[in-house]
Amino acid sequence: SSGSNIGSICRNCLAFNVSAVVVIGRKDFRQKMRMADRGAKTRLKFLHFLTYEEAIADLKDNSPGGCHFIGVEITESSSPISNTYFDSLFKSTSNLSTPSNVAFLFGNEGGGLSIKQRVVCEHLVHIPQFSTGGMASINVACASSIVLYTFATWARYKEGTIQGEKFV
């Protein structure tokens, strides 16, 4: 819900070739981004829905081959995210054939994904931590960059062009 997080997530989505960002509820989300999006909000496709149920139904009905939901949530039964995870997921799920029909659900930083959101997810993944004691979780914008980068490299998306010291 933080404007900085929303803007940063949008930058990550643009950087890692996300086809659309789904926003539920807030109609003023573009204004809330402040400057954290660095222009991404004008270059991304947004799908806005008033309710979670509307969003899920639309994505399932209007995505080629349906839409498959992967929740990003730390649970004892979630899988650590990795290229190997995506290899096994796509091999074991016959109707999950292309990266274009996957949607990642990122929960609220305070409470994570709700039970209602978890139920729609076919799979739950988490980002492994390697320190003893660890953190309860990492910032949602940081989590989105790790998950989207991992997926983009697994899907072998073509790297963008570098001009000077920036991608163009």
PDB file of N, CA and C in Angstrom, residues 71-162:
ATOM      1  N   GLY A  71       1.512 -17.706  -5.790  1.00  0.00           N
ATOM      2  CA  GLY A  71       1.581 -16.785  -4.663  1.00  0.00           C
ATOM      3  C   GLY A  71       2.993 -16.716  -4.099  1.00  0.00           C
ATOM      4  N   VAL A  72       3.399 -15.531  -3.732  1.00  0.00           N
ATOM      5  CA  VAL A  72       4.708 -15.334  -3.105  1.00  0.00           C
ATOM      6  C   VAL A  72       4.441 -15.136  -1.618  1.00  0.00           C
ATOM      7  N   GLU A  73       4.710 -16.194  -0.861  1.00  0.00           N
ATOM      8  CA  GLU A  73       4.365 -16.198   0.558  1.00  0.00           C
ATOM      9  C   GLU A  73       5.255 -17.184   1.290  1.00  0.00           C
ATOM     10  N   ILE A  74       5.698 -16.822   2.468  1.00  0.00           N
ATOM     11  CA  ILE A  74       6.530 -17.706   3.276  1.00  0.00           C
ATOM     12  C   ILE A  74       5.610 -18.615   4.089  1.00  0.00           C
ATOM     13  N   THR A  75       5.652 -19.906   3.769  1.00  0.00           N
ATOM     14  CA  THR A  75       4.927 -20.899   4.563  1.00  0.00           C
ATOM     15  C   THR A  75       5.811 -22.139   4.685  1.00  0.00           C
ATOM     16  N   GLU A  76       5.462 -23.018   5.581  1.00  0.00           N
ATOM     17  CA  GLU A  76       6.234 -24.247   5.728  1.00  0.00           C
ATOM     18  C   GLU A  76       6.093 -25.144   4.501  1.00  0.00           C
ATOM     19  N   SER A  77       5.037 -24.954   3.705  1.00  0.00           N
ATOM     20  CA  SER A  77       4.840 -25.801   2.522  1.00  0.00           C
ATOM     21  C   SER A  77       5.160 -25.092   1.207  1.00  0.00           C
ATOM     22  N   SER A  78       5.582 -23.816   1.248  1.00  0.00           N
ATOM     23  CA  SER A  78       5.933 -23.124   0.007  1.00  0.00           C
ATOM     24  C   SER A  78       7.281 -23.633  -0.500  1.00  0.00           C
ATOM     25  N   SER A  79       7.481 -23.491  -1.813  1.00  0.00           N
ATOM     26  CA  SER A  79       8.728 -23.945  -2.451  1.00  0.00           C
ATOM     27  C   SER A  79       9.688 -22.780  -2.596  1.00  0.00           C
ATOM     28  N   PRO A  80      10.985 -23.034  -2.404  1.00  0.00           N
ATOM     29  CA  PRO A  80      11.949 -21.958  -2.656  1.00  0.00           C
ATOM     30  C   PRO A  80      11.984 -21.638  -4.147  1.00  0.00           C
ATOM     31  N   ILE A  81      11.967 -20.371  -4.477  1.00  0.00           N
ATOM     32  CA  ILE A  81      11.929 -19.969  -5.883  1.00  0.00           C
ATOM     33  C   ILE A  81      13.322 -20.123  -6.492  1.00  0.00           C
ATOM     34  N   SER A  82      13.354 -20.695  -7.693  1.00  0.00           N
ATOM     35  CA  SER A  82      14.613 -20.890  -8.411  1.00  0.00           C
ATOM     36  C   SER A  82      14.283 -21.282  -9.841  1.00  0.00           C
ATOM     37  N   ASN A  83      15.291 -21.282 -10.705  1.00  0.00           N
ATOM     38  CA  ASN A  83      15.079 -21.765 -12.066  1.00  0.00           C
ATOM     39  C   ASN A  83      14.668 -23.234 -12.055  1.00  0.00           C
ATOM     40  N   THR A  84      15.245 -24.014 -11.141  1.00  0.00           N
ATOM     41  CA  THR A  84      14.897 -25.426 -11.035  1.00  0.00           C
ATOM     42  C   THR A  84      13.433 -25.588 -10.663  1.00  0.00           C
ATOM     43  N   TYR A  85      12.930 -24.721  -9.786  1.00  0.00           N
ATOM     44  CA  TYR A  85      11.513 -24.771  -9.415  1.00  0.00           C
ATOM     45  C   TYR A  85      10.639 -24.578 -10.647  1.00  0.00           C
ATOM     46  N   PHE A  86      10.937 -23.579 -11.479  1.00  0.00           N
ATOM     47  CA  PHE A  86      10.124 -23.342 -12.675  1.00  0.00           C
ATOM     48  C   PHE A  86      10.235 -24.490 -13.660  1.00  0.00           C
ATOM     49  N   ASP A  87      11.438 -25.080 -13.809  1.00  0.00           N
ATOM     50  CA  ASP A  87      11.581 -26.242 -14.687  1.00  0.00           C
ATOM     51  C   ASP A  87      10.641 -27.362 -14.247  1.00  0.00           C
ATOM     52  N   SER A  88      10.654 -27.690 -12.975  1.00  0.00           N
ATOM     53  CA  SER A  88       9.819 -28.796 -12.494  1.00  0.00           C
ATOM     54  C   SER A  88       8.340 -28.433 -12.536  1.00  0.00           C
ATOM     55  N   LEU A  89       8.006 -27.188 -12.260  1.00  0.00           N
ATOM     56  CA  LEU A  89       6.613 -26.755 -12.298  1.00  0.00           C
ATOM     57  C   LEU A  89       6.033 -26.882 -13.705  1.00  0.00           C
ATOM     58  N   PHE A  90       6.760 -26.384 -14.688  1.00  0.00           N
ATOM     59  CA  PHE A  90       6.244 -26.411 -16.048  1.00  0.00           C
ATOM     60  C   PHE A  90       6.222 -27.818 -16.631  1.00  0.00           C
ATOM     61  N   LYS A  91       7.125 -28.685 -16.204  1.00  0.00           N
ATOM     62  CA  LYS A  91       7.120 -30.074 -16.677  1.00  0.00           C
ATOM     63  C   LYS A  91       5.993 -30.877 -16.039  1.00  0.00           C
ATOM     64  N   SER A  92       5.681 -30.590 -14.787  1.00  0.00           N
ATOM     65  CA  SER A  92       4.692 -31.390 -14.065  1.00  0.00           C
ATOM     66  C   SER A  92       3.260 -30.919 -14.268  1.00  0.00           C
ATOM     67  N   THR A  93       3.073 -29.734 -14.814  1.00  0.00           N
ATOM     68  CA  THR A  93       1.728 -29.185 -14.981  1.00  0.00           C
ATOM     69  C   THR A  93       1.439 -29.104 -16.474  1.00  0.00           C
ATOM     70  N   SER A  94       0.653 -30.049 -16.969  1.00  0.00           N
ATOM     71  CA  SER A  94       0.454 -30.170 -18.415  1.00  0.00           C
ATOM     72  C   SER A  94      -0.191 -28.931 -19.039  1.00  0.00           C
ATOM     73  N   ASN A  95      -1.067 -28.243 -18.320  1.00  0.00           N
ATOM     74  CA  ASN A  95      -1.733 -27.074 -18.909  1.00  0.00           C
ATOM     75  C   ASN A  95      -0.980 -25.770 -18.643  1.00  0.00           C
ATOM     76  N   LEU A  96       0.173 -25.863 -18.033  1.00  0.00           N
ATOM     77  CA  LEU A  96       1.006 -24.686 -17.782  1.00  0.00           C
ATOM     78  C   LEU A  96       2.136 -24.731 -18.805  1.00  0.00           C
ATOM     79  N   SER A  97       1.864 -24.149 -19.965  1.00  0.00           N
ATOM     80  CA  SER A  97       2.760 -24.368 -21.094  1.00  0.00           C
ATOM     81  C   SER A  97       3.606 -23.162 -21.476  1.00  0.00           C
ATOM     82  N   THR A  98       3.235 -21.991 -21.064  1.00  0.00           N
ATOM     83  CA  THR A  98       3.946 -20.804 -21.517  1.00  0.00           C
ATOM     84  C   THR A  98       4.068 -19.787 -20.381  1.00  0.00           C
ATOM     85  N   PRO A  99       5.178 -19.069 -20.323  1.00  0.00           N
ATOM     86  CA  PRO A  99       5.340 -18.062 -19.278  1.00  0.00           C
ATOM     87  C   PRO A  99       4.300 -16.949 -19.331  1.00  0.00           C
ATOM     88  N   SER A 100       3.631 -16.797 -20.459  1.00  0.00           N
ATOM     89  CA  SER A 100       2.699 -15.671 -20.592  1.00  0.00           C
ATOM     90  C   SER A 100       1.401 -15.864 -19.820  1.00  0.00           C
ATOM     91  N   ASN A 101       1.157 -17.055 -19.307  1.00  0.00           N
ATOM     92  CA  ASN A 101      -0.098 -17.244 -18.591  1.00  0.00           C
ATOM     93  C   ASN A 101       0.107 -17.466 -17.094  1.00  0.00           C
ATOM     94  N   VAL A 102       1.108 -16.786 -16.552  1.00  0.00           N
ATOM     95  CA  VAL A 102       1.415 -16.872 -15.125  1.00  0.00           C
ATOM     96  C   VAL A 102       1.215 -15.504 -14.484  1.00  0.00           C
ATOM     97  N   ALA A 103       0.570 -15.501 -13.332  1.00  0.00           N
ATOM     98  CA  ALA A 103       0.414 -14.274 -12.555  1.00  0.00           C
ATOM     99  C   ALA A 103       0.989 -14.518 -11.160  1.00  0.00           C
ATOM    100  N   PHE A 104       1.830 -13.600 -10.711  1.00  0.00           N
ATOM    101  CA  PHE A 104       2.372 -13.681  -9.358  1.00  0.00           C
ATOM    102  C   PHE A 104       1.538 -12.804  -8.445  1.00  0.00           C
ATOM    103  N   LEU A 105       1.173 -13.332  -7.297  1.00  0.00           N
ATOM    104  CA  LEU A 105       0.443 -12.558  -6.298  1.00  0.00           C
ATOM    105  C   LEU A 105       1.393 -12.246  -5.155  1.00  0.00           C
ATOM    106  N   PHE A 106       1.552 -10.958  -4.890  1.00  0.00           N
ATOM    107  CA  PHE A 106       2.383 -10.499  -3.782  1.00  0.00           C
ATOM    108  C   PHE A 106       1.456  -9.965  -2.707  1.00  0.00           C
ATOM    109  N   GLY A 107       1.655 -10.410  -1.497  1.00  0.00           N
ATOM    110  CA  GLY A 107       0.777  -9.999  -0.413  1.00  0.00           C
ATOM    111  C   GLY A 107       1.170  -8.678   0.203  1.00  0.00           C
ATOM    112  N   ASN A 108       0.328  -8.229   1.082  1.00  0.00           N
ATOM    113  CA  ASN A 108       0.558  -7.032   1.861  1.00  0.00           C
ATOM    114  C   ASN A 108       1.737  -7.275   2.791  1.00  0.00           C
ATOM    115  N   GLU A 109       2.573  -6.266   2.967  1.00  0.00           N
ATOM    116  CA  GLU A 109       3.752  -6.448   3.824  1.00  0.00           C
ATOM    117  C   GLU A 109       3.386  -6.814   5.255  1.00  0.00           C
ATOM    118  N   GLY A 110       2.292  -6.299   5.745  1.00  0.00           N
ATOM    119  CA  GLY A 110       1.917  -6.589   7.122  1.00  0.00           C
ATOM    120  C   GLY A 110       1.394  -7.996   7.313  1.00  0.00           C
ATOM    121  N   GLY A 111       0.436  -8.400   6.475  1.00  0.00           N
ATOM    122  CA  GLY A 111      -0.218  -9.688   6.683  1.00  0.00           C
ATOM    123  C   GLY A 111       0.008 -10.718   5.599  1.00  0.00           C
ATOM    124  N   GLY A 112       0.777 -10.386   4.572  1.00  0.00           N
ATOM    125  CA  GLY A 112       0.999 -11.345   3.490  1.00  0.00           C
ATOM    126  C   GLY A 112      -0.265 -11.568   2.671  1.00  0.00           C
ATOM    127  N   LEU A 113      -0.321 -12.710   2.020  1.00  0.00           N
ATOM    128  CA  LEU A 113      -1.510 -13.062   1.240  1.00  0.00           C
ATOM    129  C   LEU A 113      -2.613 -13.517   2.191  1.00  0.00           C
ATOM    130  N   SER A 114      -3.827 -13.084   1.916  1.00  0.00           N
ATOM    131  CA  SER A 114      -4.959 -13.530   2.723  1.00  0.00           C
ATOM    132  C   SER A 114      -5.266 -14.993   2.413  1.00  0.00           C
ATOM    133  N   ILE A 115      -6.039 -15.625   3.244  1.00  0.00           N
ATOM    134  CA  ILE A 115      -6.465 -17.015   3.003  1.00  0.00           C
ATOM    135  C   ILE A 115      -7.189 -17.097   1.662  1.00  0.00           C
ATOM    136  N   LYS A 116      -8.042 -16.133   1.371  1.00  0.00           N
ATOM    137  CA  LYS A 116      -8.788 -16.096   0.109  1.00  0.00           C
ATOM    138  C   LYS A 116      -7.831 -16.026  -1.086  1.00  0.00           C
ATOM    139  N   GLN A 117      -6.766 -15.272  -0.960  1.00  0.00           N
ATOM    140  CA  GLN A 117      -5.777 -15.164  -2.034  1.00  0.00           C
ATOM    141  C   GLN A 117      -4.960 -16.447  -2.161  1.00  0.00           C
ATOM    142  N   ARG A 118      -4.617 -17.042  -1.045  1.00  0.00           N
ATOM    143  CA  ARG A 118      -3.841 -18.284  -1.083  1.00  0.00           C
ATOM    144  C   ARG A 118      -4.615 -19.416  -1.752  1.00  0.00           C
ATOM    145  N   VAL A 119      -5.911 -19.439  -1.531  1.00  0.00           N
ATOM    146  CA  VAL A 119      -6.738 -20.521  -2.081  1.00  0.00           C
ATOM    147  C   VAL A 119      -6.697 -20.535  -3.607  1.00  0.00           C
ATOM    148  N   VAL A 120      -6.670 -19.380  -4.233  1.00  0.00           N
ATOM    149  CA  VAL A 120      -6.660 -19.314  -5.700  1.00  0.00           C
ATOM    150  C   VAL A 120      -5.293 -19.688  -6.276  1.00  0.00           C
ATOM    151  N   CYS A 121      -4.260 -19.634  -5.470  1.00  0.00           N
ATOM    152  CA  CYS A 121      -2.900 -19.920  -5.954  1.00  0.00           C
ATOM    153  C   CYS A 121      -2.710 -21.425  -6.125  1.00  0.00           C
ATOM    154  N   GLU A 122      -2.203 -21.783  -7.288  1.00  0.00           N
ATOM    155  CA  GLU A 122      -1.906 -23.189  -7.544  1.00  0.00           C
ATOM    156  C   GLU A 122      -0.606 -23.597  -6.870  1.00  0.00           C
ATOM    157  N   HIS A 123       0.252 -22.620  -6.630  1.00  0.00           N
ATOM    158  CA  HIS A 123       1.543 -22.873  -6.006  1.00  0.00           C
ATOM    159  C   HIS A 123       1.902 -21.671  -5.147  1.00  0.00           C
ATOM    160  N   LEU A 124       2.654 -21.943  -4.090  1.00  0.00           N
ATOM    161  CA  LEU A 124       3.211 -20.872  -3.251  1.00  0.00           C
ATOM    162  C   LEU A 124       4.730 -20.997  -3.278  1.00  0.00           C
ATOM    163  N   VAL A 125       5.400 -19.860  -3.445  1.00  0.00           N
ATOM    164  CA  VAL A 125       6.857 -19.844  -3.432  1.00  0.00           C
ATOM    165  C   VAL A 125       7.338 -18.838  -2.400  1.00  0.00           C
ATOM    166  N   HIS A 126       8.556 -19.045  -1.947  1.00  0.00           N
ATOM    167  CA  HIS A 126       9.190 -18.076  -1.049  1.00  0.00           C
ATOM    168  C   HIS A 126      10.614 -17.835  -1.513  1.00  0.00           C
ATOM    169  N   ILE A 127      11.177 -16.734  -1.068  1.00  0.00           N
ATOM    170  CA  ILE A 127      12.570 -16.395  -1.351  1.00  0.00           C
ATOM    171  C   ILE A 127      13.390 -16.893  -0.168  1.00  0.00           C
ATOM    172  N   PRO A 128      14.296 -17.836  -0.407  1.00  0.00           N
ATOM    173  CA  PRO A 128      15.085 -18.364   0.706  1.00  0.00           C
ATOM    174  C   PRO A 128      15.935 -17.280   1.368  1.00  0.00           C
ATOM    175  N   GLN A 129      16.118 -17.426   2.649  1.00  0.00           N
ATOM    176  CA  GLN A 129      17.036 -16.561   3.385  1.00  0.00           C
ATOM    177  C   GLN A 129      18.176 -17.432   3.893  1.00  0.00           C
ATOM    178  N   PHE A 130      19.341 -16.859   4.021  1.00  0.00           N
ATOM    179  CA  PHE A 130      20.517 -17.653   4.327  1.00  0.00           C
ATOM    180  C   PHE A 130      21.220 -17.269   5.615  1.00  0.00           C
ATOM    181  N   SER A 131      20.635 -16.373   6.383  1.00  0.00           N
ATOM    182  CA  SER A 131      21.263 -16.007   7.652  1.00  0.00           C
ATOM    183  C   SER A 131      20.589 -16.755   8.784  1.00  0.00           C
ATOM    184  N   THR A 132      21.331 -16.977   9.849  1.00  0.00           N
ATOM    185  CA  THR A 132      20.715 -17.594  11.014  1.00  0.00           C
ATOM    186  C   THR A 132      19.879 -16.532  11.704  1.00  0.00           C
ATOM    187  N   GLY A 133      18.697 -16.870  12.054  1.00  0.00           N
ATOM    188  CA  GLY A 133      17.785 -15.903  12.655  1.00  0.00           C
ATOM    189  C   GLY A 133      16.951 -15.193  11.611  1.00  0.00           C
ATOM    190  N   GLY A 134      17.544 -14.858  10.482  1.00  0.00           N
ATOM    191  CA  GLY A 134      16.825 -14.275   9.348  1.00  0.00           C
ATOM    192  C   GLY A 134      15.953 -13.085   9.703  1.00  0.00           C
ATOM    193  N   MET A 135      15.252 -12.625   8.735  1.00  0.00           N
ATOM    194  CA  MET A 135      14.230 -11.591   8.896  1.00  0.00           C
ATOM    195  C   MET A 135      12.895 -12.294   8.718  1.00  0.00           C
ATOM    196  N   ALA A 136      11.851 -11.744   9.296  1.00  0.00           N
ATOM    197  CA  ALA A 136      10.534 -12.346   9.099  1.00  0.00           C
ATOM    198  C   ALA A 136      10.197 -12.370   7.614  1.00  0.00           C
ATOM    199  N   SER A 137      10.523 -11.298   6.914  1.00  0.00           N
ATOM    200  CA  SER A 137      10.299 -11.219   5.468  1.00  0.00           C
ATOM    201  C   SER A 137      11.127 -10.057   4.941  1.00  0.00           C
ATOM    202  N   ILE A 138      11.152  -9.916   3.606  1.00  0.00           N
ATOM    203  CA  ILE A 138      11.825  -8.759   3.024  1.00  0.00           C
ATOM    204  C   ILE A 138      10.774  -7.842   2.407  1.00  0.00           C
ATOM    205  N   ASN A 139      11.162  -6.629   2.135  1.00  0.00           N
ATOM    206  CA  ASN A 139      10.279  -5.635   1.546  1.00  0.00           C
ATOM    207  C   ASN A 139       9.624  -6.180   0.280  1.00  0.00           C
ATOM    208  N   VAL A 140       8.341  -5.896   0.087  1.00  0.00           N
ATOM    209  CA  VAL A 140       7.587  -6.453  -1.040  1.00  0.00           C
ATOM    210  C   VAL A 140       8.141  -5.994  -2.385  1.00  0.00           C
ATOM    211  N   ALA A 141       8.627  -4.774  -2.486  1.00  0.00           N
ATOM    212  CA  ALA A 141       9.211  -4.318  -3.747  1.00  0.00           C
ATOM    213  C   ALA A 141      10.502  -5.087  -4.034  1.00  0.00           C
ATOM    214  N   CYS A 142      11.314  -5.317  -3.003  1.00  0.00           N
ATOM    215  CA  CYS A 142      12.527  -6.126  -3.181  1.00  0.00           C
ATOM    216  C   CYS A 142      12.161  -7.554  -3.568  1.00  0.00           C
ATOM    217  N   ALA A 143      11.150  -8.102  -2.912  1.00  0.00           N
ATOM    218  CA  ALA A 143      10.705  -9.464  -3.231  1.00  0.00           C
ATOM    219  C   ALA A 143      10.244  -9.550  -4.680  1.00  0.00           C
ATOM    220  N   SER A 144       9.525  -8.539  -5.149  1.00  0.00           N
ATOM    221  CA  SER A 144       9.049  -8.582  -6.532  1.00  0.00           C
ATOM    222  C   SER A 144      10.219  -8.582  -7.503  1.00  0.00           C
ATOM    223  N   SER A 145      11.281  -7.845  -7.194  1.00  0.00           N
ATOM    224  CA  SER A 145      12.425  -7.819  -8.111  1.00  0.00           C
ATOM    225  C   SER A 145      13.102  -9.184  -8.171  1.00  0.00           C
ATOM    226  N   ILE A 146      13.224  -9.851  -7.052  1.00  0.00           N
ATOM    227  CA  ILE A 146      13.870 -11.176  -7.021  1.00  0.00           C
ATOM    228  C   ILE A 146      13.021 -12.195  -7.774  1.00  0.00           C
ATOM    229  N   VAL A 147      11.727 -12.219  -7.506  1.00  0.00           N
ATOM    230  CA  VAL A 147      10.830 -13.183  -8.149  1.00  0.00           C
ATOM    231  C   VAL A 147      10.756 -12.934  -9.654  1.00  0.00           C
ATOM    232  N   LEU A 148      10.563 -11.687 -10.048  1.00  0.00           N
ATOM    233  CA  LEU A 148      10.429 -11.377 -11.476  1.00  0.00           C
ATOM    234  C   LEU A 148      11.740 -11.604 -12.223  1.00  0.00           C
ATOM    235  N   TYR A 149      12.869 -11.288 -11.608  1.00  0.00           N
ATOM    236  CA  TYR A 149      14.165 -11.556 -12.228  1.00  0.00           C
ATOM    237  C   TYR A 149      14.364 -13.066 -12.406  1.00  0.00           C
ATOM    238  N   THR A 150      14.076 -13.826 -11.372  1.00  0.00           N
ATOM    239  CA  THR A 150      14.235 -15.279 -11.456  1.00  0.00           C
ATOM    240  C   THR A 150      13.370 -15.849 -12.573  1.00  0.00           C
ATOM    241  N   PHE A 151      12.130 -15.385 -12.658  1.00  0.00           N
ATOM    242  CA  PHE A 151      11.237 -15.871 -13.708  1.00  0.00           C
ATOM    243  C   PHE A 151      11.726 -15.443 -15.093  1.00  0.00           C
ATOM    244  N   ALA A 152      12.157 -14.195 -15.241  1.00  0.00           N
ATOM    245  CA  ALA A 152      12.611 -13.690 -16.541  1.00  0.00           C
ATOM    246  C   ALA A 152      13.846 -14.446 -17.032  1.00  0.00           C
ATOM    247  N   THR A 153      14.771 -14.760 -16.133  1.00  0.00           N
ATOM    248  CA  THR A 153      15.949 -15.511 -16.556  1.00  0.00           C
ATOM    249  C   THR A 153      15.573 -16.946 -16.896  1.00  0.00           C
ATOM    250  N   TRP A 154      14.681 -17.541 -16.110  1.00  0.00           N
ATOM    251  CA  TRP A 154      14.230 -18.898 -16.427  1.00  0.00           C
ATOM    252  C   TRP A 154      13.526 -18.933 -17.784  1.00  0.00           C
ATOM    253  N   ALA A 155      12.678 -17.938 -18.067  1.00  0.00           N
ATOM    254  CA  ALA A 155      11.918 -17.888 -19.321  1.00  0.00           C
ATOM    255  C   ALA A 155      12.801 -17.478 -20.507  1.00  0.00           C
ATOM    256  N   ARG A 156      14.029 -17.121 -20.209  1.00  0.00           N
ATOM    257  CA  ARG A 156      15.003 -16.699 -21.229  1.00  0.00           C
ATOM    258  C   ARG A 156      14.527 -15.490 -22.024  1.00  0.00           C
ATOM    259  N   TYR A 157      13.939 -14.541 -21.310  1.00  0.00           N
ATOM    260  CA  TYR A 157      13.574 -13.285 -21.963  1.00  0.00           C
ATOM    261  C   TYR A 157      14.856 -12.642 -22.492  1.00  0.00           C
ATOM    262  N   LYS A 158      14.759 -11.993 -23.616  1.00  0.00           N
ATOM    263  CA  LYS A 158      15.914 -11.339 -24.236  1.00  0.00           C
ATOM    264  C   LYS A 158      16.289 -10.104 -23.405  1.00  0.00           C
ATOM    265  N   GLU A 159      17.560 -10.013 -23.088  1.00  0.00           N
ATOM    266  CA  GLU A 159      18.039  -8.861 -22.322  1.00  0.00           C
ATOM    267  C   GLU A 159      17.907  -7.591 -23.152  1.00  0.00           C
ATOM    268  N   GLY A 160      17.544  -6.510 -22.498  1.00  0.00           N
ATOM    269  CA  GLY A 160      17.395  -5.221 -23.168  1.00  0.00           C
ATOM    270  C   GLY A 160      18.726  -4.670 -23.634  1.00  0.00           C
ATOM    271  N   THR A 161      18.672  -3.607 -24.387  1.00  0.00           N
ATOM    272  CA  THR A 161      19.840  -2.953 -24.952  1.00  0.00           C
ATOM    273  C   THR A 161      20.396  -1.932 -23.962  1.00  0.00           C
ATOM    274  N   ILE A 162      21.700  -1.928 -23.818  1.00  0.00           N
ATOM    275  CA  ILE A 162      22.366  -0.951 -22.958  1.00  0.00           C
ATOM    276  C   ILE A 162      22.919   0.153 -23.837  1.00  0.00           C
TER     277      ILE A 162
END
